[in-house]
Amino acid sequence: MVQQYGAAAPVSQQRKESMKSTINKVIETQTGSRSYQAAAQSRIVNGWVTTDNTALYEIQESLQALRARSRQMERDDDYFKRYIDQDVINVIGHEGIKLQSKAGTPDARKAVEAAWKDWGKRENCTVSGNMSWYDVQKLIRRSVVRDGEFFVIIRKTGKYKTQLKLLESDYLDENYMKTAPNGNQILSGVEVNDDGKPIAYHFCKYRIGTNRGVKNGYVRIPAAQVVHCYDIERQGQLRGVPHGHAAMLRLHLLGEYEKAELLAAQVGACKSVYMKTPTGEGDFEIEGRPAFGMEPGTIEVLPPGWEPMFVDPKHGGVQFAVFIKQLLRGIASGMGMSYNNLSNDLEGVSYSSLRSGALLERDNYRQGQSSTSGWFQQIFDVWIQQQTLTKNVNGMTASLKEEYSQVKWRPRGWKWVDPQKDITAAKDARAMGWRSDFDIAAELGEDFEQNLQDNQRADAMREEYGQAQPVEGSNTQTQNGNENEQNGTTAEAE
């Protein structure tokens, strides 16, 4: 057969099968037979890591840099600061996560809650005497989100034999790794037994008033006296990492890009004028006055031969807003927030999309409320144990400690997105037995029993002052009546 230039020679079926077999072998060599595509090795994914390590060592290598950069971004980056502020606002709220006693009698519940409220005062709560329990809550949550972890050491001192000493995560050296004299392992400052259970914490003794990078030995504190506030994301994880770590790099680069864009816009807004003289040299004066500077609305008469040369730097027409918006969407996802909340951008947003984003965010914040309440429970368990000795809780004895220890943490709630529809749905759910009054009140951050007591006092006060009691549904009936009257009037007019 003679092959002509410009024409492809026919390929036999046998040749096609051979080529197909060769291609399949190449693919199997590169990706591995019956393996995951995400594990394939090729030039395209050459920079994608394929090695792995334990959570302990990955965090040990990165924690100091992550913590320092997270703190710097809280100071200097407006988006990052809003992310942390929103977390504290939504998890802790303006009143804090409240303790609700579940003891068997009203008197017992009042006694526990009253004593806990008194303990939460500035002079009783911390060893430093400068923070209330609400202040401590905010500090713990902010530190955990920003630094990844926070430490509370419980000391049996003060009026209630329970006071808190607060330590930032810098006081536990992540590089302190050794075998303890008792055979336990000290891993990133945490002493654990063979099962990985924390037995003690080895805190650094930093010199007061000096750089905390200067160590002066370690102090061993039993784990029973320490509340280690952090979220565990991997088995064997002993230290916490900043919550915004997945979005920090992109947010930092976005900040640098914004700086460059602002500088370019500033330069682009500047106009410069150079004077070209007939000789190309020197005396830049016009009739004894400097030939520099311009003022709006002025016209200069130039000497013969002088020629103005204008410099007009142009800033490129980049779609700045669109680009920033796209980046912030990814950053918001890494922070567990909606784009609209992070950026304060409500332009062109519909009610339904805002409602959907708000509900998703609230689920995320509820997780934070749950973990934070768990840390507070550890503090309460020590506190209630000490009250069997102090007698600060009226009626509480050692035999009744178990009953008085029954509590529930009541975090802040949120207003209903669509109040009329949500109230109707709550009533229907209660009528069907799907939800209780306690659940509905807790969703709003309220205490149902406290509400009943407040309403009882309000009713008594109305009666004392001769005020009529409100009639349930009166507003709705009046509104419906007005609507009917208006409809009737309209019908008659027609």
Tab-separated table of C-alpha atoms in Angstrom:
chain	number	residue	atom	x	y	z
A	1	MET	CA	0.000	0.000	0.000
A	2	VAL	CA	1.266	3.422	-0.923
A	3	GLN	CA	0.728	6.171	1.672
A	4	GLN	CA	0.068	9.600	0.243
A	5	TYR	CA	1.103	12.787	1.954
A	6	GLY	CA	-1.696	14.577	3.748
A	7	ALA	CA	-3.809	11.448	4.202
A	8	ALA	CA	-3.970	9.180	7.282
A	9	ALA	CA	-3.277	5.524	6.782
A	10	PRO	CA	-6.158	3.285	7.876
A	11	VAL	CA	-5.683	1.630	11.283
A	12	SER	CA	-6.619	-1.984	11.687
A	13	GLN	CA	-8.842	-3.218	14.514
A	14	GLN	CA	-5.940	-5.189	15.966
A	15	ARG	CA	-3.821	-2.034	16.019
A	16	LYS	CA	-6.600	-0.122	17.789
A	17	GLU	CA	-6.871	-2.781	20.504
A	18	SER	CA	-3.099	-2.705	21.003
A	19	MET	CA	-3.085	1.076	21.391
A	20	LYS	CA	-5.990	0.915	23.863
A	21	SER	CA	-4.187	-1.715	25.938
A	22	THR	CA	-1.041	0.415	26.057
A	23	ILE	CA	-2.993	3.478	27.233
A	24	ASN	CA	-4.705	1.465	29.968
A	25	LYS	CA	-1.369	0.161	31.215
A	26	VAL	CA	-0.016	3.698	31.407
A	27	ILE	CA	-3.059	4.828	33.379
A	28	GLU	CA	-2.766	1.887	35.768
A	29	THR	CA	0.933	2.622	36.279
A	30	GLN	CA	0.264	6.242	37.158
A	31	THR	CA	-2.849	5.879	39.295
A	32	GLY	CA	-2.723	2.297	40.511
A	33	SER	CA	-5.328	-0.274	39.540
A	34	ARG	CA	-8.731	0.209	41.159
A	35	SER	CA	-7.516	3.153	43.276
A	36	TYR	CA	-8.922	6.589	44.070
A	37	GLN	CA	-8.348	9.284	41.496
A	38	ALA	CA	-7.495	11.744	44.272
A	39	ALA	CA	-4.468	9.547	45.085
A	40	ALA	CA	-3.118	9.596	41.506
A	41	GLN	CA	0.469	10.747	40.951
A	42	SER	CA	1.092	12.955	37.947
A	43	ARG	CA	2.779	16.165	36.908
A	44	ILE	CA	-0.473	18.084	37.419
A	45	VAL	CA	-0.715	17.239	41.146
A	46	ASN	CA	2.996	17.172	41.828
A	47	GLY	CA	2.708	19.754	44.616
A	48	TRP	CA	-0.119	17.960	46.431
A	49	VAL	CA	1.112	16.315	49.629
A	50	THR	CA	0.944	12.541	49.898
A	51	THR	CA	2.581	12.042	53.298
A	52	ASP	CA	0.712	12.108	56.578
A	53	ASN	CA	1.459	12.336	60.287
A	54	THR	CA	-0.338	12.222	63.612
A	55	ALA	CA	-2.382	15.153	64.841
A	56	LEU	CA	0.120	15.642	67.648
A	57	TYR	CA	3.135	16.273	65.438
A	58	GLU	CA	1.300	18.196	62.725
A	59	ILE	CA	0.002	20.628	65.359
A	60	GLN	CA	3.348	20.788	67.163
A	61	GLU	CA	5.128	21.976	64.019
A	62	SER	CA	2.506	24.614	63.146
A	63	LEU	CA	0.892	25.809	66.376
A	64	GLN	CA	3.192	28.692	67.265
A	65	ALA	CA	3.048	30.229	63.778
A	66	LEU	CA	-0.724	29.672	63.494
A	67	ARG	CA	-1.338	31.295	66.845
A	68	ALA	CA	0.877	34.301	66.139
A	69	ARG	CA	-0.674	34.900	62.722
A	70	SER	CA	-4.208	34.485	64.034
A	71	ARG	CA	-3.582	37.100	66.725
A	72	GLN	CA	-2.039	39.478	64.204
A	73	MET	CA	-5.050	39.091	61.925
A	74	GLU	CA	-7.438	39.815	64.798
A	75	ARG	CA	-5.545	43.048	65.427
A	76	ASP	CA	-5.155	44.192	61.833
A	77	ASP	CA	-7.689	42.448	59.575
A	78	ASP	CA	-11.233	43.777	59.701
A	79	TYR	CA	-12.845	40.639	58.260
A	80	PHE	CA	-11.038	38.336	60.697
A	81	LYS	CA	-11.937	40.505	63.664
A	82	ARG	CA	-15.589	40.450	62.606
A	83	TYR	CA	-15.420	36.652	62.338
A	84	ILE	CA	-14.220	36.368	65.947
A	85	ASP	CA	-16.615	39.040	67.217
A	86	GLN	CA	-19.586	37.317	65.587
A	87	ASP	CA	-18.652	33.991	67.146
A	88	VAL	CA	-18.463	35.487	70.647
A	89	ILE	CA	-21.697	37.435	70.128
A	90	ASN	CA	-23.627	34.401	68.885
A	91	VAL	CA	-22.180	31.751	71.217
A	92	ILE	CA	-21.976	33.758	74.466
A	93	GLY	CA	-24.395	36.606	73.784
A	94	HIS	CA	-24.999	39.722	75.839
A	95	GLU	CA	-25.947	37.836	79.008
A	96	GLY	CA	-23.686	34.797	78.785
A	97	ILE	CA	-24.528	31.100	78.935
A	98	LYS	CA	-26.704	30.810	82.026
A	99	LEU	CA	-26.929	28.005	84.546
A	100	GLN	CA	-30.396	26.534	85.071
A	101	SER	CA	-30.842	24.275	88.092
A	102	LYS	CA	-32.766	21.037	87.652
A	103	ALA	CA	-32.997	20.202	91.352
A	104	GLY	CA	-36.192	18.566	92.583
A	105	THR	CA	-37.786	21.475	94.442
A	106	PRO	CA	-38.227	25.176	93.638
A	107	ASP	CA	-36.350	26.162	96.812
A	108	ALA	CA	-33.381	23.997	95.871
A	109	ARG	CA	-33.303	25.418	92.340
A	110	LYS	CA	-33.415	28.977	93.649
A	111	ALA	CA	-30.644	28.237	96.162
A	112	VAL	CA	-28.257	26.830	93.547
A	113	GLU	CA	-28.882	29.589	91.017
A	114	ALA	CA	-28.582	32.338	93.640
A	115	ALA	CA	-25.278	30.997	94.966
A	116	TRP	CA	-23.881	30.550	91.436
A	117	LYS	CA	-24.893	34.111	90.539
A	118	ASP	CA	-23.149	35.443	93.645
A	119	TRP	CA	-20.023	33.415	92.885
A	120	GLY	CA	-19.959	34.947	89.398
A	121	LYS	CA	-19.278	38.402	90.790
A	122	ARG	CA	-15.945	40.026	90.083
A	123	GLU	CA	-14.585	39.627	93.614
A	124	ASN	CA	-15.435	35.887	93.862
A	125	CYS	CA	-14.893	34.394	90.422
A	126	THR	CA	-11.181	34.768	89.575
A	127	VAL	CA	-7.996	34.872	91.625
A	128	SER	CA	-7.141	38.228	90.054
A	129	GLY	CA	-10.458	39.710	91.193
A	130	ASN	CA	-10.886	41.776	88.022
A	131	MET	CA	-13.273	39.634	85.952
A	132	SER	CA	-16.852	38.503	86.455
A	133	TRP	CA	-18.101	35.118	85.275
A	134	TYR	CA	-19.572	36.792	82.198
A	135	ASP	CA	-16.182	38.370	81.418
A	136	VAL	CA	-14.546	34.961	81.805
A	137	GLN	CA	-17.024	33.402	79.381
A	138	LYS	CA	-16.263	35.970	76.695
A	139	LEU	CA	-12.500	35.623	77.190
A	140	ILE	CA	-12.606	31.835	77.011
A	141	ARG	CA	-14.638	31.808	73.808
A	142	ARG	CA	-12.593	34.519	72.102
A	143	SER	CA	-9.317	32.824	73.017
A	144	VAL	CA	-10.466	29.413	71.792
A	145	VAL	CA	-11.565	30.796	68.414
A	146	ARG	CA	-8.445	32.944	67.980
A	147	ASP	CA	-5.726	30.773	69.584
A	148	GLY	CA	-7.344	27.356	69.390
A	149	GLU	CA	-7.337	26.702	73.133
A	150	PHE	CA	-7.438	28.206	76.624
A	151	PHE	CA	-6.653	26.955	80.115
A	152	VAL	CA	-8.569	27.433	83.354
A	153	ILE	CA	-6.865	26.341	86.578
A	154	ILE	CA	-9.307	25.833	89.433
A	155	ARG	CA	-8.025	26.872	92.837
A	156	LYS	CA	-9.868	26.041	96.027
A	157	THR	CA	-9.743	29.528	97.482
A	158	GLY	CA	-12.110	32.426	98.124
A	159	LYS	CA	-15.588	32.617	99.610
A	160	TYR	CA	-16.837	29.652	97.602
A	161	LYS	CA	-13.539	27.729	97.715
A	162	THR	CA	-13.498	27.918	93.916
A	163	GLN	CA	-11.582	30.571	92.015
A	164	LEU	CA	-10.267	30.561	88.469
A	165	LYS	CA	-6.766	31.314	87.253
A	166	LEU	CA	-6.794	31.981	83.520
A	167	LEU	CA	-3.870	31.120	81.228
A	168	GLU	CA	-3.365	31.615	77.501
A	169	SER	CA	-2.081	28.710	75.456
A	170	ASP	CA	1.480	30.139	75.355
A	171	TYR	CA	1.976	28.869	78.904
A	172	LEU	CA	1.908	25.248	77.708
A	173	ASP	CA	5.006	24.625	75.604
A	174	GLU	CA	4.040	22.651	72.504
A	175	ASN	CA	7.696	21.588	72.078
A	176	TYR	CA	8.008	20.077	75.575
A	177	MET	CA	8.310	16.353	74.797
A	178	LYS	CA	9.857	13.852	77.229
A	179	THR	CA	9.224	10.817	79.401
A	180	ALA	CA	8.099	11.657	82.941
A	181	PRO	CA	9.760	9.996	85.963
A	182	ASN	CA	6.592	7.937	86.520
A	183	GLY	CA	6.794	6.521	82.993
A	184	ASN	CA	4.048	8.668	81.478
A	185	GLN	CA	4.707	10.556	78.253
A	186	ILE	CA	4.749	14.347	78.197
A	187	LEU	CA	3.521	15.332	74.737
A	188	SER	CA	3.402	19.041	73.883
A	189	GLY	CA	3.277	19.809	77.597
A	190	VAL	CA	0.428	17.353	78.333
A	191	GLU	CA	1.289	14.327	80.469
A	192	VAL	CA	-0.713	11.273	79.371
A	193	ASN	CA	-0.886	7.650	80.466
A	194	ASP	CA	-0.724	4.595	78.216
A	195	ASP	CA	-4.350	5.130	77.148
A	196	GLY	CA	-3.720	8.723	76.106
A	197	LYS	CA	-5.664	10.158	79.045
A	198	PRO	CA	-4.331	13.516	80.310
A	199	ILE	CA	-2.923	13.070	83.812
A	200	ALA	CA	-1.265	16.459	84.301
A	201	TYR	CA	-0.243	19.639	82.522
A	202	HIS	CA	3.315	21.003	82.642
A	203	PHE	CA	2.945	24.779	82.431
A	204	CYS	CA	5.880	27.105	81.851
A	205	LYS	CA	6.961	29.464	84.627
A	206	TYR	CA	7.322	32.679	82.662
A	207	ARG	CA	8.903	35.644	84.346
A	208	ILE	CA	6.268	38.239	85.157
A	209	GLY	CA	6.593	41.363	83.012
A	210	THR	CA	9.041	39.835	80.549
A	211	ASN	CA	8.697	38.227	77.147
A	212	ARG	CA	6.788	34.990	77.534
A	213	GLY	CA	9.291	33.363	75.193
A	214	VAL	CA	11.746	33.272	78.117
A	215	LYS	CA	11.062	30.087	80.081
A	216	ASN	CA	11.996	29.557	83.710
A	217	GLY	CA	11.150	25.887	84.279
A	218	TYR	CA	7.851	24.016	84.406
A	219	VAL	CA	5.099	23.522	86.974
A	220	ARG	CA	3.155	20.239	87.020
A	221	ILE	CA	-0.578	20.669	87.737
A	222	PRO	CA	-2.893	17.617	87.936
A	223	ALA	CA	-5.470	17.396	85.163
A	224	ALA	CA	-8.294	17.360	87.739
A	225	GLN	CA	-7.500	21.010	88.481
A	226	VAL	CA	-7.300	22.103	84.832
A	227	VAL	CA	-10.052	22.757	82.303
A	228	HIS	CA	-8.490	22.544	78.854
A	229	CYS	CA	-10.840	24.402	76.521
A	230	TYR	CA	-10.408	23.256	72.914
A	231	ASP	CA	-12.200	21.348	70.159
A	232	ILE	CA	-10.975	17.861	69.259
A	233	GLU	CA	-11.024	17.226	65.513
A	234	ARG	CA	-8.738	14.171	65.343
A	235	GLN	CA	-8.132	11.165	67.569
A	236	GLY	CA	-5.085	11.714	69.742
A	237	GLN	CA	-5.246	15.502	69.429
A	238	LEU	CA	-3.924	17.062	72.630
A	239	ARG	CA	-3.748	20.716	71.585
A	240	GLY	CA	-6.191	23.038	69.859
A	241	VAL	CA	-5.650	25.053	66.677
A	242	PRO	CA	-7.150	28.434	65.688
A	243	HIS	CA	-10.624	27.935	64.265
A	244	GLY	CA	-10.013	30.111	61.215
A	245	HIS	CA	-6.860	28.302	60.078
A	246	ALA	CA	-8.353	27.039	56.809
A	247	ALA	CA	-9.188	30.588	55.646
A	248	MET	CA	-6.242	32.515	57.080
A	249	LEU	CA	-3.859	32.279	54.104
A	250	ARG	CA	-6.433	33.337	51.536
A	251	LEU	CA	-7.631	36.166	53.789
A	252	HIS	CA	-4.064	37.391	54.294
A	253	LEU	CA	-3.412	37.388	50.543
A	254	LEU	CA	-6.699	39.206	50.002
A	255	GLY	CA	-5.561	41.899	52.420
A	256	GLU	CA	-2.283	42.295	50.550
A	257	TYR	CA	-4.155	42.485	47.259
A	258	GLU	CA	-6.465	45.184	48.621
A	259	LYS	CA	-3.438	47.206	49.733
A	260	ALA	CA	-1.933	46.948	46.239
A	261	GLU	CA	-5.236	47.969	44.640
A	262	LEU	CA	-5.584	50.967	46.953
A	263	LEU	CA	-2.035	52.079	46.182
A	264	ALA	CA	-2.598	51.628	42.451
A	265	ALA	CA	-5.825	53.653	42.653
A	266	GLN	CA	-4.045	56.375	44.607
A	267	VAL	CA	-1.254	56.586	42.043
A	268	GLY	CA	-3.791	56.509	39.217
A	269	ALA	CA	-5.580	59.508	40.696
A	270	CYS	CA	-2.398	61.584	40.714
A	271	LYS	CA	-1.450	63.785	37.740
A	272	SER	CA	2.060	65.125	37.160
A	273	VAL	CA	3.334	67.787	34.763
A	274	TYR	CA	6.879	68.178	33.495
A	275	MET	CA	8.187	71.201	31.603
A	276	LYS	CA	10.214	70.769	28.449
A	277	THR	CA	12.463	73.791	27.800
A	278	PRO	CA	13.914	74.818	24.416
A	279	THR	CA	17.468	74.027	25.529
A	280	GLY	CA	16.582	70.964	27.581
A	281	GLU	CA	18.252	72.408	30.671
A	282	GLY	CA	17.949	74.083	33.710
A	283	ASP	CA	16.429	77.262	35.186
A	284	PHE	CA	12.895	76.210	36.129
A	285	GLU	CA	11.592	79.624	36.978
A	286	ILE	CA	9.026	81.831	35.271
A	287	GLU	CA	9.502	85.541	35.932
A	288	GLY	CA	11.280	84.760	39.188
A	289	ARG	CA	8.646	82.306	40.438
A	290	PRO	CA	9.178	78.519	40.771
A	291	ALA	CA	7.601	76.668	37.868
A	292	PHE	CA	6.359	73.829	40.085
A	293	GLY	CA	2.911	72.985	41.374
A	294	MET	CA	-0.588	73.425	40.022
A	295	GLU	CA	-3.770	74.774	41.520
A	296	PRO	CA	-7.311	74.025	40.317
A	297	GLY	CA	-8.787	76.673	38.018
A	298	THR	CA	-5.461	78.410	37.229
A	299	ILE	CA	-3.857	79.021	33.837
A	300	GLU	CA	-0.142	79.621	33.534
A	301	VAL	CA	1.396	81.495	30.598
A	302	LEU	CA	4.584	79.719	29.613
A	303	PRO	CA	7.647	81.416	28.077
A	304	PRO	CA	8.259	80.855	24.360
A	305	GLY	CA	9.498	77.349	23.640
A	306	TRP	CA	8.337	75.845	26.905
A	307	GLU	CA	6.101	72.792	26.528
A	308	PRO	CA	4.153	70.985	29.272
A	309	MET	CA	4.520	67.177	29.374
A	310	PHE	CA	1.685	65.404	31.217
A	311	VAL	CA	2.065	62.101	33.104
A	312	ASP	CA	-1.293	60.421	33.626
A	313	PRO	CA	-0.925	56.939	35.201
A	314	LYS	CA	-3.955	54.800	34.529
A	315	HIS	CA	-5.342	52.187	36.912
A	316	GLY	CA	-6.510	49.136	35.010
A	317	GLY	CA	-10.214	48.440	34.827
A	318	VAL	CA	-10.103	45.252	36.884
A	319	GLN	CA	-13.414	43.897	38.164
A	320	PHE	CA	-12.323	44.560	41.729
A	321	ALA	CA	-15.691	44.118	43.486
A	322	VAL	CA	-16.525	40.863	41.667
A	323	PHE	CA	-13.093	39.405	42.421
A	324	ILE	CA	-13.246	40.369	46.106
A	325	LYS	CA	-16.742	38.921	46.435
A	326	GLN	CA	-15.663	35.577	45.012
A	327	LEU	CA	-12.703	35.352	47.370
A	328	LEU	CA	-14.792	36.269	50.395
A	329	ARG	CA	-17.268	33.520	49.593
A	330	GLY	CA	-14.556	30.905	49.946
A	331	ILE	CA	-13.183	32.567	53.077
A	332	ALA	CA	-16.651	32.678	54.650
A	333	SER	CA	-17.092	28.962	53.972
A	334	GLY	CA	-13.829	28.196	55.762
A	335	MET	CA	-15.038	30.231	58.755
A	336	GLY	CA	-18.496	28.676	58.930
A	337	MET	CA	-20.211	31.983	58.162
A	338	SER	CA	-22.408	33.262	55.389
A	339	TYR	CA	-20.784	35.625	52.915
A	340	ASN	CA	-23.350	38.327	53.653
A	341	ASN	CA	-22.635	38.268	57.383
A	342	LEU	CA	-18.857	38.256	57.009
A	343	SER	CA	-18.765	41.044	54.431
A	344	ASN	CA	-21.750	43.097	55.637
A	345	ASP	CA	-22.971	42.952	52.039
A	346	LEU	CA	-26.766	42.855	51.836
A	347	GLU	CA	-27.023	44.239	48.324
A	348	GLY	CA	-29.345	42.263	46.077
A	349	VAL	CA	-30.125	39.672	48.765
A	350	SER	CA	-33.605	38.177	48.990
A	351	TYR	CA	-35.409	37.478	52.251
A	352	SER	CA	-35.434	33.719	51.687
A	353	SER	CA	-31.683	33.521	51.021
A	354	LEU	CA	-30.947	35.591	54.131
A	355	ARG	CA	-33.196	33.305	56.166
A	356	SER	CA	-31.480	30.193	54.832
A	357	GLY	CA	-28.015	31.590	55.579
A	358	ALA	CA	-29.037	32.654	59.089
A	359	LEU	CA	-30.396	29.203	59.938
A	360	LEU	CA	-27.232	27.460	58.731
A	361	GLU	CA	-25.072	29.844	60.749
A	362	ARG	CA	-27.128	29.241	63.867
A	363	ASP	CA	-26.535	25.490	63.634
A	364	ASN	CA	-22.810	26.203	63.571
A	365	TYR	CA	-23.039	28.498	66.583
A	366	ARG	CA	-25.129	25.933	68.471
A	367	GLN	CA	-22.221	23.512	68.154
A	368	GLY	CA	-20.006	26.147	69.712
A	369	GLN	CA	-22.531	26.647	72.511
A	370	SER	CA	-22.563	22.910	73.200
A	371	SER	CA	-18.780	22.541	73.471
A	372	THR	CA	-18.457	25.742	75.514
A	373	SER	CA	-21.151	24.566	77.925
A	374	GLY	CA	-19.165	21.361	78.406
A	375	TRP	CA	-16.142	23.337	79.629
A	376	PHE	CA	-18.360	25.318	81.992
A	377	GLN	CA	-19.815	22.065	83.333
A	378	GLN	CA	-16.329	20.981	84.420
A	379	ILE	CA	-15.995	24.193	86.427
A	380	PHE	CA	-19.442	23.741	87.975
A	381	ASP	CA	-18.705	20.139	89.009
A	382	VAL	CA	-15.777	21.338	91.131
A	383	TRP	CA	-17.782	24.313	92.426
A	384	ILE	CA	-20.782	22.272	93.608
A	385	GLN	CA	-18.473	19.769	95.295
A	386	GLN	CA	-16.887	22.568	97.294
A	387	GLN	CA	-20.257	23.937	98.396
A	388	THR	CA	-20.801	20.896	100.625
A	389	LEU	CA	-17.984	22.415	102.701
A	390	THR	CA	-18.804	26.129	102.464
A	391	LYS	CA	-22.572	25.846	103.193
A	392	ASN	CA	-23.141	28.726	100.751
A	393	VAL	CA	-26.049	26.917	99.058
A	394	ASN	CA	-29.059	27.021	101.358
A	395	GLY	CA	-30.362	23.595	102.281
A	396	MET	CA	-27.579	21.669	100.554
A	397	THR	CA	-25.927	18.826	102.433
A	398	ALA	CA	-23.520	16.116	101.387
A	399	SER	CA	-26.397	13.671	101.019
A	400	LEU	CA	-28.241	16.071	98.706
A	401	LYS	CA	-25.236	16.944	96.545
A	402	GLU	CA	-26.355	14.656	93.729
A	403	GLU	CA	-29.758	16.338	93.533
A	404	TYR	CA	-28.303	19.836	93.685
A	405	SER	CA	-25.775	18.953	90.982
A	406	GLN	CA	-28.478	18.519	88.316
A	407	VAL	CA	-28.166	21.550	86.033
A	408	LYS	CA	-28.632	22.534	82.424
A	409	TRP	CA	-26.799	25.257	80.556
A	410	ARG	CA	-29.041	27.728	78.812
A	411	PRO	CA	-27.224	29.601	76.025
A	412	ARG	CA	-28.585	32.574	74.184
A	413	GLY	CA	-31.240	32.028	71.548
A	414	TRP	CA	-32.237	33.977	68.482
A	415	LYS	CA	-35.353	35.809	67.462
A	416	TRP	CA	-37.502	33.975	64.968
A	417	VAL	CA	-36.749	34.880	61.385
A	418	ASP	CA	-40.455	34.992	60.483
A	419	PRO	CA	-42.188	35.493	63.870
A	420	GLN	CA	-45.814	34.971	62.837
A	421	LYS	CA	-45.154	31.741	60.958
A	422	ASP	CA	-42.649	30.440	63.510
A	423	ILE	CA	-45.029	31.089	66.431
A	424	THR	CA	-47.791	29.214	64.623
A	425	ALA	CA	-45.413	26.334	63.910
A	426	ALA	CA	-44.307	26.233	67.573
A	427	LYS	CA	-47.937	26.108	68.752
A	428	ASP	CA	-48.737	23.263	66.357
A	429	ALA	CA	-45.626	21.320	67.421
A	430	ARG	CA	-46.587	21.676	71.069
A	431	ALA	CA	-50.181	20.649	70.383
A	432	MET	CA	-48.936	17.502	68.610
A	433	GLY	CA	-46.576	16.687	71.485
A	434	TRP	CA	-43.462	17.081	69.314
A	435	ARG	CA	-42.039	19.896	71.444
A	436	SER	CA	-42.410	21.123	75.013
A	437	ASP	CA	-42.750	24.621	76.405
A	438	PHE	CA	-39.254	24.252	77.814
A	439	ASP	CA	-37.809	23.487	74.368
A	440	ILE	CA	-39.575	26.404	72.706
A	441	ALA	CA	-38.451	28.836	75.406
A	442	ALA	CA	-34.872	27.514	75.293
A	443	GLU	CA	-34.749	28.063	71.538
A	444	LEU	CA	-35.289	31.741	72.243
A	445	GLY	CA	-32.758	31.703	75.076
A	446	GLU	CA	-35.479	31.938	77.729
A	447	ASP	CA	-36.237	30.001	80.921
A	448	PHE	CA	-39.836	28.744	80.875
A	449	GLU	CA	-40.108	28.401	84.654
A	450	GLN	CA	-38.654	31.864	85.161
A	451	ASN	CA	-41.119	33.239	82.627
A	452	LEU	CA	-44.027	31.716	84.558
A	453	GLN	CA	-42.779	33.277	87.777
A	454	ASP	CA	-42.317	36.651	86.090
A	455	ASN	CA	-45.781	36.492	84.557
A	456	GLN	CA	-47.264	35.585	87.932
A	457	ARG	CA	-45.649	38.636	89.502
A	458	ALA	CA	-46.770	40.777	86.566
A	459	ASP	CA	-50.377	39.588	86.948
A	460	ALA	CA	-50.306	40.399	90.661
A	461	MET	CA	-48.914	43.844	89.930
A	462	ARG	CA	-51.603	44.517	87.286
A	463	GLU	CA	-54.272	43.580	89.810
A	464	GLU	CA	-52.663	45.804	92.445
A	465	TYR	CA	-52.705	48.803	90.130
A	466	GLY	CA	-56.137	48.063	88.688
A	467	GLN	CA	-54.912	47.182	85.210
A	468	ALA	CA	-56.901	44.746	83.083
A	469	GLN	CA	-55.299	41.409	82.331
A	470	PRO	CA	-54.312	40.881	78.661
A	471	VAL	CA	-56.652	38.612	76.714
A	472	GLU	CA	-54.930	35.883	74.745
A	473	GLY	CA	-55.276	36.410	71.021
A	474	SER	CA	-56.927	39.806	71.420
A	475	ASN	CA	-54.510	41.477	69.048
A	476	THR	CA	-55.063	38.812	66.431
A	477	GLN	CA	-58.841	39.009	66.794
A	478	THR	CA	-58.804	42.786	66.551
A	479	GLN	CA	-56.617	42.647	63.509
A	480	ASN	CA	-58.837	40.051	61.847
A	481	GLY	CA	-61.894	42.101	62.766
A	482	ASN	CA	-60.417	45.198	61.178
A	483	GLU	CA	-59.585	43.222	58.076
A	484	ASN	CA	-63.159	41.903	57.908
A	485	GLU	CA	-64.557	45.400	58.348
A	486	GLN	CA	-62.303	46.688	55.606
A	487	ASN	CA	-63.280	43.803	53.342
A	488	GLY	CA	-66.956	44.430	54.083
A	489	THR	CA	-66.586	48.115	53.381
A	490	THR	CA	-64.825	47.344	50.142
A	491	ALA	CA	-67.531	44.903	49.122
A	492	GLU	CA	-70.281	47.428	49.870
A	493	ALA	CA	-68.434	50.076	47.883
A	494	GLU	CA	-68.194	47.737	44.949
